[in-house]
mmCIF file of C-alpha atoms in Angstrom:
data_model
loop_
_atom_site.group_PDB
_atom_site.id
_atom_site.type_symbol
_atom_site.label_atom_id
_atom_site.label_comp_id
_atom_site.label_asym_id
_atom_site.label_seq_id
_atom_site.Cartn_x
_atom_site.Cartn_y
_atom_site.Cartn_z
ATOM 1 C CA MET A 1 101.634 120.180 97.794
ATOM 2 C CA GLU A 2 103.535 117.034 96.048
ATOM 3 C CA ASN A 3 102.413 116.103 92.496
ATOM 4 C CA GLY A 4 98.759 117.718 93.153
ATOM 5 C CA ILE A 5 98.266 116.106 96.741
ATOM 6 C CA TYR A 6 97.721 117.737 99.812
ATOM 7 C CA GLU A 7 97.836 116.182 103.175
ATOM 8 C CA PHE A 8 96.596 117.950 106.352
ATOM 9 C CA ASN A 9 98.967 118.350 109.056
ATOM 10 C CA GLU A 10 98.664 116.603 112.499
ATOM 11 C CA SER A 11 96.726 119.685 113.835
ATOM 12 C CA GLN A 12 94.203 119.803 111.131
ATOM 13 C CA ASN A 13 93.812 116.178 111.136
ATOM 14 C CA GLN A 14 93.033 116.379 115.141
ATOM 15 C CA LEU A 15 90.582 119.126 114.269
ATOM 16 C CA ILE A 16 88.892 116.679 111.676
ATOM 17 C CA LEU A 17 89.012 114.244 113.972
ATOM 18 C CA ASP A 18 87.235 115.733 117.002
ATOM 19 C CA LEU A 19 84.392 116.941 114.671
ATOM 20 C CA SER A 20 84.033 113.454 113.449
ATOM 21 C CA LYS A 21 83.870 111.775 116.825
ATOM 22 C CA LYS A 22 81.394 114.676 118.092
ATOM 23 C CA MET A 23 79.327 113.991 115.147
ATOM 24 C CA LEU A 24 79.256 110.463 115.915
ATOM 25 C CA PHE A 25 78.206 110.909 119.234
ATOM 26 C CA VAL A 26 75.262 113.160 118.531
ATOM 27 C CA SER A 27 74.266 110.720 115.778
ATOM 28 C CA TYR A 28 73.510 107.823 118.321
ATOM 29 C CA PHE A 29 71.395 109.978 120.590
ATOM 30 C CA LEU A 30 69.271 110.972 117.348
ATOM 31 C CA ILE A 31 69.066 107.139 116.294
ATOM 32 C CA ALA A 32 68.335 106.297 120.230
ATOM 33 C CA GLY A 33 65.613 109.117 120.092
ATOM 34 C CA GLY A 34 64.480 107.968 117.030
ATOM 35 C CA ILE A 35 63.964 104.553 118.091
ATOM 36 C CA LEU A 36 62.092 105.454 121.101
ATOM 37 C CA GLY A 37 59.910 108.093 119.145
ATOM 38 C CA ALA A 38 58.959 105.380 116.769
ATOM 39 C CA ILE A 39 58.150 102.990 119.123
ATOM 40 C CA GLY A 40 56.135 105.464 121.156
ATOM 41 C CA GLY A 41 54.354 106.412 117.550
ATOM 42 C CA VAL A 42 53.455 102.835 117.240
ATOM 43 C CA ILE A 43 51.948 103.071 120.163
ATOM 44 C CA VAL A 44 50.028 106.219 119.811
ATOM 45 C CA LEU A 45 49.301 105.026 116.356
ATOM 46 C CA LEU A 46 46.953 102.083 117.550
ATOM 47 C CA LYS A 47 45.271 105.147 119.356
ATOM 48 C CA GLY A 48 44.808 106.842 116.521
ATOM 49 C CA GLY A 49 47.575 109.336 116.387
ATOM 50 C CA PHE A 50 50.948 109.341 114.375
ATOM 51 C CA GLY A 51 52.882 112.529 114.812
ATOM 52 C CA GLU A 52 55.272 110.691 117.479
ATOM 53 C CA LEU A 53 55.743 108.462 114.930
ATOM 54 C CA VAL A 54 56.754 110.524 112.053
ATOM 55 C CA GLN A 55 59.335 112.377 114.586
ATOM 56 C CA GLY A 56 61.118 109.028 115.519
ATOM 57 C CA VAL A 57 61.484 108.222 111.859
ATOM 58 C CA ILE A 58 63.041 111.846 111.007
ATOM 59 C CA LEU A 59 65.258 111.413 113.702
ATOM 60 C CA LEU A 60 66.523 108.293 112.809
ATOM 61 C CA ILE A 61 66.777 109.176 109.451
ATOM 62 C CA THR A 62 69.027 112.109 110.704
ATOM 63 C CA GLY A 63 71.080 110.381 112.773
ATOM 64 C CA ILE A 64 71.769 107.878 110.020
ATOM 65 C CA TRP A 65 72.864 110.517 108.034
ATOM 66 C CA THR A 66 74.767 112.237 110.650
ATOM 67 C CA ILE A 67 77.009 108.664 110.911
ATOM 68 C CA ASN A 68 77.561 108.751 107.249
ATOM 69 C CA ALA A 69 79.006 112.587 107.418
ATOM 70 C CA ALA A 70 81.029 111.568 110.518
ATOM 71 C CA LYS A 71 82.547 108.559 108.731
ATOM 72 C CA ALA A 72 83.349 110.476 105.804
ATOM 73 C CA PHE A 73 85.031 113.243 107.907
ATOM 74 C CA LYS A 74 87.026 110.287 109.555
ATOM 75 C CA LEU A 75 88.187 109.198 106.099
ATOM 76 C CA ILE A 76 90.057 112.013 105.760
ATOM 77 C CA VAL A 77 92.279 111.273 108.806
ATOM 78 C CA ASP A 78 92.576 108.131 108.278
ATOM 79 C CA THR A 79 93.826 107.573 104.888
ATOM 80 C CA GLN A 80 96.792 109.201 103.220
ATOM 81 C CA GLY A 81 96.822 110.655 99.592
ATOM 82 C CA ASN A 82 93.269 111.499 99.243
ATOM 83 C CA ASP A 83 92.909 114.614 102.063
ATOM 84 C CA ILE A 84 91.126 116.733 99.167
ATOM 85 C CA GLU A 85 88.693 114.288 97.789
ATOM 86 C CA ASN A 86 87.652 112.761 101.009
ATOM 87 C CA LEU A 87 87.019 116.540 102.452
ATOM 88 C CA MET A 88 85.005 117.201 99.216
ATOM 89 C CA GLY A 89 83.205 113.735 100.112
ATOM 90 C CA ALA A 90 82.282 114.790 103.906
ATOM 91 C CA LEU A 91 81.230 118.200 102.708
ATOM 92 C CA GLY A 92 78.797 116.460 100.228
ATOM 93 C CA GLN A 93 77.431 114.431 103.126
ATOM 94 C CA LEU A 94 77.232 117.290 105.401
ATOM 95 C CA ARG A 95 75.371 118.952 102.372
ATOM 96 C CA LYS A 96 72.771 116.283 102.293
ATOM 97 C CA LEU A 97 71.921 116.118 106.119
ATOM 98 C CA TYR A 98 71.635 119.938 106.054
ATOM 99 C CA THR A 99 69.567 120.019 102.934
ATOM 100 C CA LEU A 100 67.077 117.180 104.487
ATOM 101 C CA GLN A 101 66.958 119.185 108.092
ATOM 102 C CA TYR A 102 66.759 122.462 106.058
ATOM 103 C CA TRP A 103 63.276 121.022 104.235
ATOM 104 C CA LEU A 104 61.973 119.422 107.071
ATOM 105 C CA PHE A 105 62.071 122.747 109.071
ATOM 106 C CA LEU A 106 60.502 124.293 106.157
ATOM 107 C CA ILE A 107 57.772 121.980 106.062
ATOM 108 C CA ALA A 108 57.283 122.291 109.897
ATOM 109 C CA ILE A 109 56.999 125.868 109.754
ATOM 110 C CA ILE A 110 54.539 125.372 106.932
ATOM 111 C CA PHE A 111 52.337 123.224 108.986
ATOM 112 C CA MET A 112 52.928 125.243 111.820
ATOM 113 C CA ALA A 113 51.672 128.446 109.831
ATOM 114 C CA ILE A 114 48.743 126.468 108.578
ATOM 115 C CA ALA A 115 47.725 125.174 112.262
ATOM 116 C CA LEU A 116 48.032 128.856 113.590
ATOM 117 C CA ILE A 117 45.702 130.038 111.122
ATOM 118 C CA LEU A 118 42.838 127.260 111.220
ATOM 119 C CA THR A 119 43.275 128.011 114.989
ATOM 120 C CA LEU A 120 42.260 131.419 114.528
ATOM 121 C CA ILE A 121 39.600 131.347 112.365
ATOM 122 C CA PHE A 122 37.998 128.152 113.893
ATOM 123 C CA GLY A 123 38.873 129.468 117.387
ATOM 124 C CA ILE A 124 37.393 133.106 116.422
ATOM 125 C CA ALA A 125 34.404 131.433 114.958
ATOM 126 C CA ALA A 126 33.919 129.026 117.959
ATOM 127 C CA VAL A 127 34.064 132.050 120.390
ATOM 128 C CA GLY A 128 31.548 134.018 118.367
ATOM 129 C CA SER A 129 28.827 131.098 118.305
#
């Protein structure tokens, strides 16, 4: 470490580059799934539903944020003299992505619990009638 600057070695750069490539690959599938889901959601929306549209938009946003994180990790490999700063930026992008997923999963669990409770209440009430 010279003058407070740290550079990752070739092996470390290859690890980071491999991570970036795999994240980019996954992001393309998320975006494609999001676009197809949104198109399907628009069709279903015309028939009165909206769940597919929401799912498509969520996948699209997740894909875009995954691309941002992948590019931030690739920046570590592509530049000189800013590895730690770029790593921290990449970790920040990754944290944003997982914070989004954390909240989406939490909201989904809440909605599933509400649906289960309503099904139990009204399902039992319907059987008892």
